[in-house]
Amino acid sequence: MSRDTPPTYTVVSFHAHPDDEALLTSGTLARAAAEGHRVVLVIATAGEAGLASGASDPVDLGTRRTRELEASAAAIGAARVVVLGYADSGSGAVGVRSRDAFCDQDPEVVAAELAAILVEERADVLTSYDPSGGYGHPDHVQVHRSGLRAAELAGTPVVLEATIDRARITRAVRVLRAASRRLPVPELPPMTNAYTAHADLTHRVDVRRHLAAKRRSLQAHASQAGGSDGPRTLSLLLRLPRPLRALVLGQEWFREVGRAPTGVLLDDIFASLRGPA
């Protein structure tokens, strides 16, 4: 590599289910891939216990969602996809989820498996989730716990918690609840303690130039556009009119573990690796 050639890095993005990568990180990952970095997706489950229109057999749904994941990865430009094969815990309700549910696994066991991939890939960055798992899904909380430990075991230098600015999503939920009187919208959980407070964020990544790739990633997960529970978040995002797309989908948020927030949000997930500007 010449002195004038910018370095390239490897980012491993760890998620609970197919479509999580599209919703939270697809713009950032597409941008990284377009800039020449290696992008690897690691998904804990096949999402076989998820909700999907017309789906009844978990094995068939898991197979379908794995195919959708491959299409999403192609849209992003990911170089590799690994599905760990843990059982999707679905709603996470005790007595309903599988006895082998991902959320009930020993985080040390999951971490060791993920750490092996991090070492094999010589990963520079791992993306996982914030401590609440976004909105509290038990599989997402497990991604946070086991991801943090895996990075420690592997010596991965940068861990980024994929999240959403809590203030921003709280405002959006208020608007959607008002709109639900006239338009079908998905069920919206309380956001009081969901995701990450604005003051704790370290990164706001501009992905507007990669919205086409992000939309293709979202579109790949067709099974998640609708379900027996009514309209889904993914479907709502895909129906956004063009003027709103960049506003709603054009930014993605992270908190870097170990980096003190300064109030100035970084637009580069590799900033800590590059050193001072």
PDB file of C-alpha atoms in Angstrom, residues 17-181:
ATOM      1  CA  HIS A  17     -32.469 -11.931  12.607  1.00  0.00           C
ATOM      2  CA  PRO A  18     -32.528 -11.452   8.852  1.00  0.00           C
ATOM      3  CA  ASP A  19     -33.850  -7.913   8.141  1.00  0.00           C
ATOM      4  CA  ASP A  20     -32.218  -6.406  11.263  1.00  0.00           C
ATOM      5  CA  GLU A  21     -29.155  -5.632   9.170  1.00  0.00           C
ATOM      6  CA  ALA A  22     -31.335  -3.809   6.641  1.00  0.00           C
ATOM      7  CA  LEU A  23     -33.208  -1.737   9.193  1.00  0.00           C
ATOM      8  CA  LEU A  24     -30.301  -0.600  11.362  1.00  0.00           C
ATOM      9  CA  THR A  25     -27.059  -0.698   9.392  1.00  0.00           C
ATOM     10  CA  SER A  26     -27.582  -1.301   5.655  1.00  0.00           C
ATOM     11  CA  GLY A  27     -26.738   2.266   4.618  1.00  0.00           C
ATOM     12  CA  THR A  28     -23.558   2.348   6.692  1.00  0.00           C
ATOM     13  CA  LEU A  29     -22.468  -1.070   5.446  1.00  0.00           C
ATOM     14  CA  ALA A  30     -23.246  -0.200   1.819  1.00  0.00           C
ATOM     15  CA  ARG A  31     -21.191   2.963   2.204  1.00  0.00           C
ATOM     16  CA  ALA A  32     -18.284   1.001   3.703  1.00  0.00           C
ATOM     17  CA  ALA A  33     -18.406  -1.568   0.892  1.00  0.00           C
ATOM     18  CA  ALA A  34     -18.576   1.154  -1.776  1.00  0.00           C
ATOM     19  CA  GLU A  35     -15.476   2.761  -0.226  1.00  0.00           C
ATOM     20  CA  GLY A  36     -13.552  -0.506  -0.606  1.00  0.00           C
ATOM     21  CA  HIS A  37     -13.845  -1.971   2.888  1.00  0.00           C
ATOM     22  CA  ARG A  38     -14.714  -5.613   3.592  1.00  0.00           C
ATOM     23  CA  VAL A  39     -18.190  -6.124   5.032  1.00  0.00           C
ATOM     24  CA  VAL A  40     -19.181  -9.376   6.766  1.00  0.00           C
ATOM     25  CA  LEU A  41     -22.677 -10.114   8.077  1.00  0.00           C
ATOM     26  CA  VAL A  42     -23.129 -12.506  10.994  1.00  0.00           C
ATOM     27  CA  ILE A  43     -26.752 -13.347  11.812  1.00  0.00           C
ATOM     28  CA  ALA A  44     -27.585 -15.355  14.920  1.00  0.00           C
ATOM     29  CA  THR A  45     -30.848 -16.950  13.740  1.00  0.00           C
ATOM     30  CA  ALA A  46     -32.767 -17.607  10.541  1.00  0.00           C
ATOM     31  CA  GLY A  47     -35.756 -15.693  11.898  1.00  0.00           C
ATOM     32  CA  GLU A  48     -37.954 -18.785  11.669  1.00  0.00           C
ATOM     33  CA  ALA A  49     -40.192 -17.707  14.567  1.00  0.00           C
ATOM     34  CA  GLY A  50     -40.901 -14.294  13.100  1.00  0.00           C
ATOM     35  CA  LEU A  51     -44.193 -13.003  11.793  1.00  0.00           C
ATOM     36  CA  ALA A  52     -44.828 -13.216   8.070  1.00  0.00           C
ATOM     37  CA  SER A  53     -47.909 -13.116   5.889  1.00  0.00           C
ATOM     38  CA  GLY A  54     -49.040 -16.616   4.925  1.00  0.00           C
ATOM     39  CA  ALA A  55     -46.187 -18.331   6.769  1.00  0.00           C
ATOM     40  CA  SER A  56     -47.006 -21.332   8.934  1.00  0.00           C
ATOM     41  CA  ASP A  57     -44.015 -23.681   8.871  1.00  0.00           C
ATOM     42  CA  PRO A  58     -40.967 -22.354  10.768  1.00  0.00           C
ATOM     43  CA  VAL A  59     -38.496 -24.368   8.675  1.00  0.00           C
ATOM     44  CA  ASP A  60     -39.903 -22.988   5.432  1.00  0.00           C
ATOM     45  CA  LEU A  61     -39.919 -19.458   6.821  1.00  0.00           C
ATOM     46  CA  GLY A  62     -36.333 -19.789   8.023  1.00  0.00           C
ATOM     47  CA  THR A  63     -35.253 -20.988   4.583  1.00  0.00           C
ATOM     48  CA  ARG A  64     -37.105 -18.131   2.919  1.00  0.00           C
ATOM     49  CA  ARG A  65     -35.638 -15.524   5.239  1.00  0.00           C
ATOM     50  CA  THR A  66     -32.126 -16.871   4.717  1.00  0.00           C
ATOM     51  CA  ARG A  67     -32.575 -16.428   0.963  1.00  0.00           C
ATOM     52  CA  GLU A  68     -33.811 -12.901   1.590  1.00  0.00           C
ATOM     53  CA  LEU A  69     -30.733 -12.257   3.717  1.00  0.00           C
ATOM     54  CA  GLU A  70     -28.474 -13.314   0.841  1.00  0.00           C
ATOM     55  CA  ALA A  71     -30.262 -10.866  -1.470  1.00  0.00           C
ATOM     56  CA  SER A  72     -29.936  -8.104   1.130  1.00  0.00           C
ATOM     57  CA  ALA A  73     -26.219  -8.841   1.504  1.00  0.00           C
ATOM     58  CA  ALA A  74     -25.772  -8.580  -2.264  1.00  0.00           C
ATOM     59  CA  ALA A  75     -27.533  -5.205  -2.252  1.00  0.00           C
ATOM     60  CA  ILE A  76     -25.237  -3.973   0.520  1.00  0.00           C
ATOM     61  CA  GLY A  77     -22.106  -5.340  -1.124  1.00  0.00           C
ATOM     62  CA  ALA A  78     -21.229  -7.688   1.733  1.00  0.00           C
ATOM     63  CA  ALA A  79     -18.382 -10.087   0.991  1.00  0.00           C
ATOM     64  CA  ARG A  80     -19.548 -12.845   3.343  1.00  0.00           C
ATOM     65  CA  VAL A  81     -22.664 -13.935   5.221  1.00  0.00           C
ATOM     66  CA  VAL A  82     -22.628 -16.302   8.214  1.00  0.00           C
ATOM     67  CA  VAL A  83     -25.824 -17.607   9.841  1.00  0.00           C
ATOM     68  CA  LEU A  84     -24.935 -19.094  13.230  1.00  0.00           C
ATOM     69  CA  GLY A  85     -28.074 -21.235  13.323  1.00  0.00           C
ATOM     70  CA  TYR A  86     -29.411 -20.494  16.796  1.00  0.00           C
ATOM     71  CA  ALA A  87     -33.152 -20.846  17.363  1.00  0.00           C
ATOM     72  CA  ASP A  88     -35.164 -17.664  16.929  1.00  0.00           C
ATOM     73  CA  SER A  89     -36.929 -16.846  20.196  1.00  0.00           C
ATOM     74  CA  GLY A  90     -39.767 -15.014  18.451  1.00  0.00           C
ATOM     75  CA  SER A  91     -41.684 -12.860  20.891  1.00  0.00           C
ATOM     76  CA  GLY A  92     -39.492 -14.116  23.709  1.00  0.00           C
ATOM     77  CA  ALA A  93     -42.506 -15.157  25.790  1.00  0.00           C
ATOM     78  CA  VAL A  94     -41.585 -17.938  28.234  1.00  0.00           C
ATOM     79  CA  GLY A  95     -43.445 -21.129  27.332  1.00  0.00           C
ATOM     80  CA  VAL A  96     -43.730 -20.064  23.690  1.00  0.00           C
ATOM     81  CA  ARG A  97     -40.150 -19.799  22.501  1.00  0.00           C
ATOM     82  CA  SER A  98     -37.946 -22.767  21.688  1.00  0.00           C
ATOM     83  CA  ARG A  99     -36.077 -24.425  24.548  1.00  0.00           C
ATOM     84  CA  ASP A 100     -32.920 -23.705  22.553  1.00  0.00           C
ATOM     85  CA  ALA A 101     -33.785 -20.046  21.931  1.00  0.00           C
ATOM     86  CA  PHE A 102     -30.903 -17.740  21.138  1.00  0.00           C
ATOM     87  CA  CYS A 103     -31.787 -15.381  23.973  1.00  0.00           C
ATOM     88  CA  ASP A 104     -31.368 -18.208  26.509  1.00  0.00           C
ATOM     89  CA  GLN A 105     -27.905 -19.276  25.359  1.00  0.00           C
ATOM     90  CA  ASP A 106     -24.838 -18.723  27.515  1.00  0.00           C
ATOM     91  CA  PRO A 107     -23.360 -15.439  26.205  1.00  0.00           C
ATOM     92  CA  GLU A 108     -19.871 -16.905  26.642  1.00  0.00           C
ATOM     93  CA  VAL A 109     -20.680 -19.711  24.191  1.00  0.00           C
ATOM     94  CA  VAL A 110     -22.111 -17.324  21.601  1.00  0.00           C
ATOM     95  CA  ALA A 111     -19.211 -14.939  22.133  1.00  0.00           C
ATOM     96  CA  ALA A 112     -16.643 -17.656  21.532  1.00  0.00           C
ATOM     97  CA  GLU A 113     -18.278 -18.569  18.204  1.00  0.00           C
ATOM     98  CA  LEU A 114     -18.436 -14.953  17.086  1.00  0.00           C
ATOM     99  CA  ALA A 115     -14.894 -14.277  18.312  1.00  0.00           C
ATOM    100  CA  ALA A 116     -13.603 -17.065  16.075  1.00  0.00           C
ATOM    101  CA  ILE A 117     -15.090 -15.259  13.074  1.00  0.00           C
ATOM    102  CA  LEU A 118     -13.650 -11.934  14.213  1.00  0.00           C
ATOM    103  CA  VAL A 119     -10.202 -13.477  14.476  1.00  0.00           C
ATOM    104  CA  GLU A 120     -10.534 -15.273  11.124  1.00  0.00           C
ATOM    105  CA  GLU A 121     -11.601 -12.020   9.447  1.00  0.00           C
ATOM    106  CA  ARG A 122      -9.063  -9.915  11.344  1.00  0.00           C
ATOM    107  CA  ALA A 123     -11.967  -7.601  12.035  1.00  0.00           C
ATOM    108  CA  ASP A 124     -11.249  -3.960  12.731  1.00  0.00           C
ATOM    109  CA  VAL A 125     -14.831  -3.050  13.671  1.00  0.00           C
ATOM    110  CA  LEU A 126     -17.733  -4.993  15.151  1.00  0.00           C
ATOM    111  CA  THR A 127     -21.249  -3.584  15.092  1.00  0.00           C
ATOM    112  CA  SER A 128     -23.727  -4.962  17.609  1.00  0.00           C
ATOM    113  CA  TYR A 129     -26.636  -3.370  19.511  1.00  0.00           C
ATOM    114  CA  ASP A 130     -27.125  -1.035  22.446  1.00  0.00           C
ATOM    115  CA  PRO A 131     -27.719  -2.509  25.942  1.00  0.00           C
ATOM    116  CA  SER A 132     -31.512  -2.390  25.594  1.00  0.00           C
ATOM    117  CA  GLY A 133     -31.380  -4.246  22.295  1.00  0.00           C
ATOM    118  CA  GLY A 134     -33.098  -1.268  20.722  1.00  0.00           C
ATOM    119  CA  TYR A 135     -36.655  -1.843  21.850  1.00  0.00           C
ATOM    120  CA  GLY A 136     -35.988  -4.699  24.268  1.00  0.00           C
ATOM    121  CA  HIS A 137     -36.272  -7.818  22.104  1.00  0.00           C
ATOM    122  CA  PRO A 138     -34.468 -10.573  24.065  1.00  0.00           C
ATOM    123  CA  ASP A 139     -32.533 -11.762  21.001  1.00  0.00           C
ATOM    124  CA  HIS A 140     -31.280  -8.215  20.466  1.00  0.00           C
ATOM    125  CA  VAL A 141     -30.186  -7.958  24.088  1.00  0.00           C
ATOM    126  CA  GLN A 142     -28.265 -11.198  23.587  1.00  0.00           C
ATOM    127  CA  VAL A 143     -26.531  -9.677  20.546  1.00  0.00           C
ATOM    128  CA  HIS A 144     -25.360  -6.833  22.770  1.00  0.00           C
ATOM    129  CA  ARG A 145     -24.104  -9.086  25.561  1.00  0.00           C
ATOM    130  CA  SER A 146     -22.383 -11.705  23.436  1.00  0.00           C
ATOM    131  CA  GLY A 147     -21.089  -9.197  20.888  1.00  0.00           C
ATOM    132  CA  LEU A 148     -19.347  -7.114  23.529  1.00  0.00           C
ATOM    133  CA  ARG A 149     -17.704 -10.208  25.001  1.00  0.00           C
ATOM    134  CA  ALA A 150     -16.689 -11.531  21.562  1.00  0.00           C
ATOM    135  CA  ALA A 151     -14.851  -8.312  20.744  1.00  0.00           C
ATOM    136  CA  GLU A 152     -13.025  -8.576  24.057  1.00  0.00           C
ATOM    137  CA  LEU A 153     -12.010 -12.184  23.362  1.00  0.00           C
ATOM    138  CA  ALA A 154     -10.904 -11.413  19.797  1.00  0.00           C
ATOM    139  CA  GLY A 155      -9.221  -8.108  20.557  1.00  0.00           C
ATOM    140  CA  THR A 156     -11.392  -6.278  18.020  1.00  0.00           C
ATOM    141  CA  PRO A 157     -10.409  -2.622  18.486  1.00  0.00           C
ATOM    142  CA  VAL A 158     -13.697  -0.848  17.696  1.00  0.00           C
ATOM    143  CA  VAL A 159     -17.194  -1.851  18.841  1.00  0.00           C
ATOM    144  CA  LEU A 160     -20.110   0.204  17.555  1.00  0.00           C
ATOM    145  CA  GLU A 161     -23.586  -0.232  18.991  1.00  0.00           C
ATOM    146  CA  ALA A 162     -26.109   0.200  16.197  1.00  0.00           C
ATOM    147  CA  THR A 163     -29.021   2.200  17.564  1.00  0.00           C
ATOM    148  CA  ILE A 164     -31.364   5.117  16.886  1.00  0.00           C
ATOM    149  CA  ASP A 165     -31.410   8.601  18.349  1.00  0.00           C
ATOM    150  CA  ARG A 166     -34.083   8.226  21.054  1.00  0.00           C
ATOM    151  CA  ALA A 167     -35.228  11.842  20.743  1.00  0.00           C
ATOM    152  CA  ARG A 168     -35.718  11.479  17.013  1.00  0.00           C
ATOM    153  CA  ILE A 169     -37.633   8.196  17.154  1.00  0.00           C
ATOM    154  CA  THR A 170     -39.786   9.442  20.025  1.00  0.00           C
ATOM    155  CA  ARG A 171     -40.915  12.367  17.863  1.00  0.00           C
ATOM    156  CA  ALA A 172     -41.539  10.025  14.936  1.00  0.00           C
ATOM    157  CA  VAL A 173     -43.672   7.714  17.084  1.00  0.00           C
ATOM    158  CA  ARG A 174     -45.816  10.643  18.217  1.00  0.00           C
ATOM    159  CA  VAL A 175     -46.443  11.603  14.598  1.00  0.00           C
ATOM    160  CA  LEU A 176     -47.257   8.021  13.582  1.00  0.00           C
ATOM    161  CA  ARG A 177     -49.659   7.538  16.470  1.00  0.00           C
ATOM    162  CA  ALA A 178     -51.500  10.641  15.387  1.00  0.00           C
ATOM    163  CA  ALA A 179     -51.540   9.396  11.793  1.00  0.00           C
ATOM    164  CA  SER A 180     -52.863   5.978  12.861  1.00  0.00           C
ATOM    165  CA  ARG A 181     -56.340   7.474  13.102  1.00  0.00           C
TER     166      ARG A 181
END
